[in-house]
CSV table of C-alpha atoms in Angstrom, one decimal:
chain,number,residue,atom,x,y,z
I,1,UNK,CA,0.0,0.0,0.0
I,2,UNK,CA,1.3,3.4,-0.9
I,3,UNK,CA,1.3,6.0,1.8
I,4,UNK,CA,0.7,9.6,0.7
I,5,UNK,CA,0.9,12.7,2.9
I,6,UNK,CA,-1.9,15.1,2.1
I,7,UNK,CA,-1.0,18.8,1.5
I,8,UNK,CA,-3.5,21.1,3.2
I,9,UNK,CA,-3.8,23.5,0.3
I,10,UNK,CA,-6.2,23.2,-2.6
I,11,UNK,CA,-5.2,24.2,-6.1
I,12,UNK,CA,-7.4,25.2,-9.1
I,13,UNK,CA,-7.1,21.7,-10.7
I,14,UNK,CA,-8.1,19.9,-7.5
I,15,UNK,CA,-6.4,18.5,-4.4
I,16,UNK,CA,-2.7,17.6,-4.5
I,17,UNK,CA,-0.7,15.1,-2.4
I,18,UNK,CA,3.0,15.1,-1.7
I,19,UNK,CA,4.7,11.9,-2.8
I,20,UNK,CA,7.3,10.4,-0.5
I,21,UNK,CA,10.6,9.1,-1.9
I,22,UNK,CA,9.4,5.4,-1.8
I,23,UNK,CA,6.4,6.4,-3.9
I,24,UNK,CA,8.6,8.2,-6.4
I,25,UNK,CA,10.9,5.2,-6.6
I,26,UNK,CA,8.0,3.0,-7.5
I,27,UNK,CA,6.9,5.4,-10.3
I,28,UNK,CA,10.4,5.3,-11.7
I,29,UNK,CA,10.4,1.5,-11.7
I,30,UNK,CA,7.0,1.4,-13.4
I,31,UNK,CA,8.1,3.8,-16.1
I,32,UNK,CA,11.3,1.8,-16.7
I,33,UNK,CA,9.5,-1.5,-16.8
I,34,UNK,CA,7.0,-0.1,-19.3
I,35,UNK,CA,9.8,1.2,-21.5
I,36,UNK,CA,11.6,-2.2,-21.5
I,37,UNK,CA,8.3,-4.0,-22.3
I,38,UNK,CA,7.6,-1.6,-25.2
I,39,UNK,CA,11.1,-2.3,-26.6
I,40,UNK,CA,10.4,-6.0,-26.5
I,41,UNK,CA,13.3,-6.6,-24.1
I,42,UNK,CA,13.3,-9.4,-21.6
I,43,UNK,CA,13.8,-7.9,-18.1
I,44,UNK,CA,13.9,-8.9,-14.5
I,45,UNK,CA,13.2,-6.5,-11.6
I,46,UNK,CA,16.2,-7.1,-9.3
I,47,UNK,CA,14.7,-5.4,-6.4
I,48,UNK,CA,11.9,-8.0,-6.3
I,49,UNK,CA,13.2,-11.0,-8.3
I,50,UNK,CA,16.9,-11.5,-7.5
I,51,UNK,CA,15.9,-14.4,-5.3
I,52,UNK,CA,14.3,-16.1,-8.3
I,53,UNK,CA,17.7,-16.0,-10.1
I,54,UNK,CA,19.4,-17.5,-7.1
I,55,UNK,CA,16.8,-20.2,-6.8
I,56,UNK,CA,17.1,-21.0,-10.5
I,57,UNK,CA,20.8,-21.5,-10.0
I,58,UNK,CA,20.4,-23.7,-7.0
I,59,UNK,CA,17.7,-25.7,-8.7
I,60,UNK,CA,19.8,-26.3,-11.8
I,61,UNK,CA,22.8,-27.4,-9.7
I,62,UNK,CA,20.5,-29.8,-7.8
I,63,UNK,CA,19.1,-31.3,-11.0
I,64,UNK,CA,22.6,-31.8,-12.3
I,65,UNK,CA,23.8,-33.4,-9.1
I,66,UNK,CA,20.8,-35.9,-9.3
I,67,UNK,CA,21.1,-36.5,-13.0
I,68,UNK,CA,24.7,-35.8,-14.2
I,69,UNK,CA,24.4,-37.6,-17.5
I,70,UNK,CA,23.6,-34.2,-19.1
I,71,UNK,CA,26.0,-31.2,-19.0
I,72,UNK,CA,25.4,-28.3,-16.7
I,73,UNK,CA,25.2,-26.1,-19.9
I,74,UNK,CA,22.4,-28.3,-21.2
I,75,UNK,CA,20.5,-27.8,-17.9
I,76,UNK,CA,21.0,-24.0,-18.1
I,77,UNK,CA,20.1,-23.5,-21.7
I,78,UNK,CA,17.0,-25.8,-21.5
I,79,UNK,CA,15.7,-24.6,-18.1
I,80,UNK,CA,12.1,-23.4,-17.6
I,81,UNK,CA,13.7,-20.5,-15.6
I,82,UNK,CA,15.9,-19.2,-18.5
I,83,UNK,CA,13.6,-16.2,-18.8
I,84,UNK,CA,14.7,-15.2,-15.3
I,85,UNK,CA,18.5,-15.8,-15.4
I,86,UNK,CA,18.9,-15.1,-19.1
I,87,UNK,CA,22.0,-17.4,-19.4
I,88,UNK,CA,22.9,-20.0,-21.9
I,89,UNK,CA,25.9,-21.6,-20.1
I,90,UNK,CA,26.6,-22.7,-16.5
I,91,UNK,CA,29.8,-20.5,-16.4
I,92,UNK,CA,27.7,-17.5,-17.4
I,93,UNK,CA,25.1,-18.2,-14.7
I,94,UNK,CA,27.8,-18.7,-12.1
I,95,UNK,CA,29.4,-15.3,-13.1
I,96,UNK,CA,26.0,-13.6,-12.9
I,97,UNK,CA,25.3,-15.0,-9.4
I,98,UNK,CA,28.7,-13.9,-8.2
I,99,UNK,CA,28.2,-10.5,-9.6
I,100,UNK,CA,24.7,-10.2,-8.1
I,101,UNK,CA,26.0,-11.4,-4.7
I,102,UNK,CA,28.7,-8.6,-4.7
I,103,UNK,CA,27.0,-5.8,-6.6
I,104,UNK,CA,23.3,-6.6,-7.2
I,105,UNK,CA,22.1,-4.1,-4.6
I,106,UNK,CA,23.3,-1.2,-6.8
I,107,UNK,CA,21.2,-2.2,-9.8
I,108,UNK,CA,17.4,-2.2,-10.3
I,109,UNK,CA,17.0,-4.3,-13.5
I,110,UNK,CA,18.6,-7.1,-15.4
I,111,UNK,CA,17.8,-6.6,-19.1
I,112,UNK,CA,18.3,-8.7,-22.2
I,113,UNK,CA,18.2,-6.9,-25.5
I,114,UNK,CA,21.1,-7.8,-27.8
I,115,UNK,CA,23.1,-8.7,-24.7
I,116,UNK,CA,22.7,-8.7,-21.0
I,117,UNK,CA,22.7,-5.3,-19.3
I,118,UNK,CA,22.1,-3.9,-15.9
I,119,UNK,CA,20.0,-0.8,-15.2
I,120,UNK,CA,19.9,1.8,-12.5
I,121,UNK,CA,16.6,3.5,-12.3
I,122,UNK,CA,16.8,7.0,-10.9
I,123,UNK,CA,15.0,10.3,-10.4
I,124,UNK,CA,18.1,12.4,-10.7
I,125,UNK,CA,20.7,10.3,-12.5
I,126,UNK,CA,23.3,11.0,-9.8
I,127,UNK,CA,25.5,8.1,-8.9
I,128,UNK,CA,27.4,7.6,-5.7
I,129,UNK,CA,30.9,6.1,-5.4
I,130,UNK,CA,29.6,2.6,-4.7
I,131,UNK,CA,27.3,2.7,-7.7
I,132,UNK,CA,30.2,3.9,-9.9
I,133,UNK,CA,32.3,1.1,-8.6
I,134,UNK,CA,29.6,-1.5,-9.3
I,135,UNK,CA,29.3,-0.1,-12.9
I,136,UNK,CA,33.0,-0.4,-13.4
I,137,UNK,CA,32.9,-4.0,-12.3
I,138,UNK,CA,29.9,-4.7,-14.6
I,139,UNK,CA,31.7,-3.2,-17.6
I,140,UNK,CA,34.8,-5.2,-16.9
I,141,UNK,CA,32.6,-8.3,-17.0
I,142,UNK,CA,31.3,-7.1,-20.4
I,143,UNK,CA,27.8,-6.1,-19.2
I,144,UNK,CA,26.2,-3.0,-20.6
I,145,UNK,CA,25.0,-0.5,-18.0
I,146,UNK,CA,22.1,1.9,-18.3
I,147,UNK,CA,21.0,4.7,-16.0
I,148,UNK,CA,17.2,5.2,-16.6
I,149,UNK,CA,16.3,8.7,-15.3
I,150,UNK,CA,12.7,9.6,-14.8
I,151,UNK,CA,11.4,13.0,-13.7
I,152,UNK,CA,8.7,12.5,-11.1
I,153,UNK,CA,6.8,15.5,-9.8
I,154,UNK,CA,6.9,16.0,-6.0
I,155,UNK,CA,3.1,16.6,-6.0
I,156,UNK,CA,0.4,14.8,-7.9
I,157,UNK,CA,-3.1,16.3,-8.3
I,158,UNK,CA,-6.2,14.2,-7.9
I,159,UNK,CA,-9.9,14.5,-7.6
I,160,UNK,CA,-12.3,12.5,-5.4
I,161,UNK,CA,-15.6,12.0,-7.1
I,162,UNK,CA,-18.6,10.4,-5.4
I,163,UNK,CA,-20.3,8.1,-7.9
I,164,UNK,CA,-23.1,6.7,-5.7
I,165,UNK,CA,-24.5,7.2,-2.3
I,166,UNK,CA,-25.0,5.0,0.6
I,167,UNK,CA,-28.3,4.4,2.4
């Protein structure tokens, strides 16, 4: 549930509410996700789904340990979770998991267009030293990195219309 702080003043267009940072961050993520979908890119929201990538890794390793007659690469490239981890080979998945363990907290999305990329979604596009370091490591590992900047207003107007009455 999104919590909004109501501003006491009324404007000509209606009532306005002041958005909190967490509300603005959600709007940025929604806009970024919409853009990726419109481009036809595969993408994973790392803030919510990084555990699904780790689980896919663990499940594939477990499958291989039980049935080692197929290669690890075969399990990775034929897995039902390939849309989540976006990898073709075991070595690629292992590298991704290691990177996410070390630097995943600095990225918001994993994207697959022509190659795997990481994205930072932001309202101001400003990057701190830890984010810059994570980007450097990602680039050394040959990942593309995007910063997706969205301008979100601090106040959003709304109207409350009564459609029907009670008793």
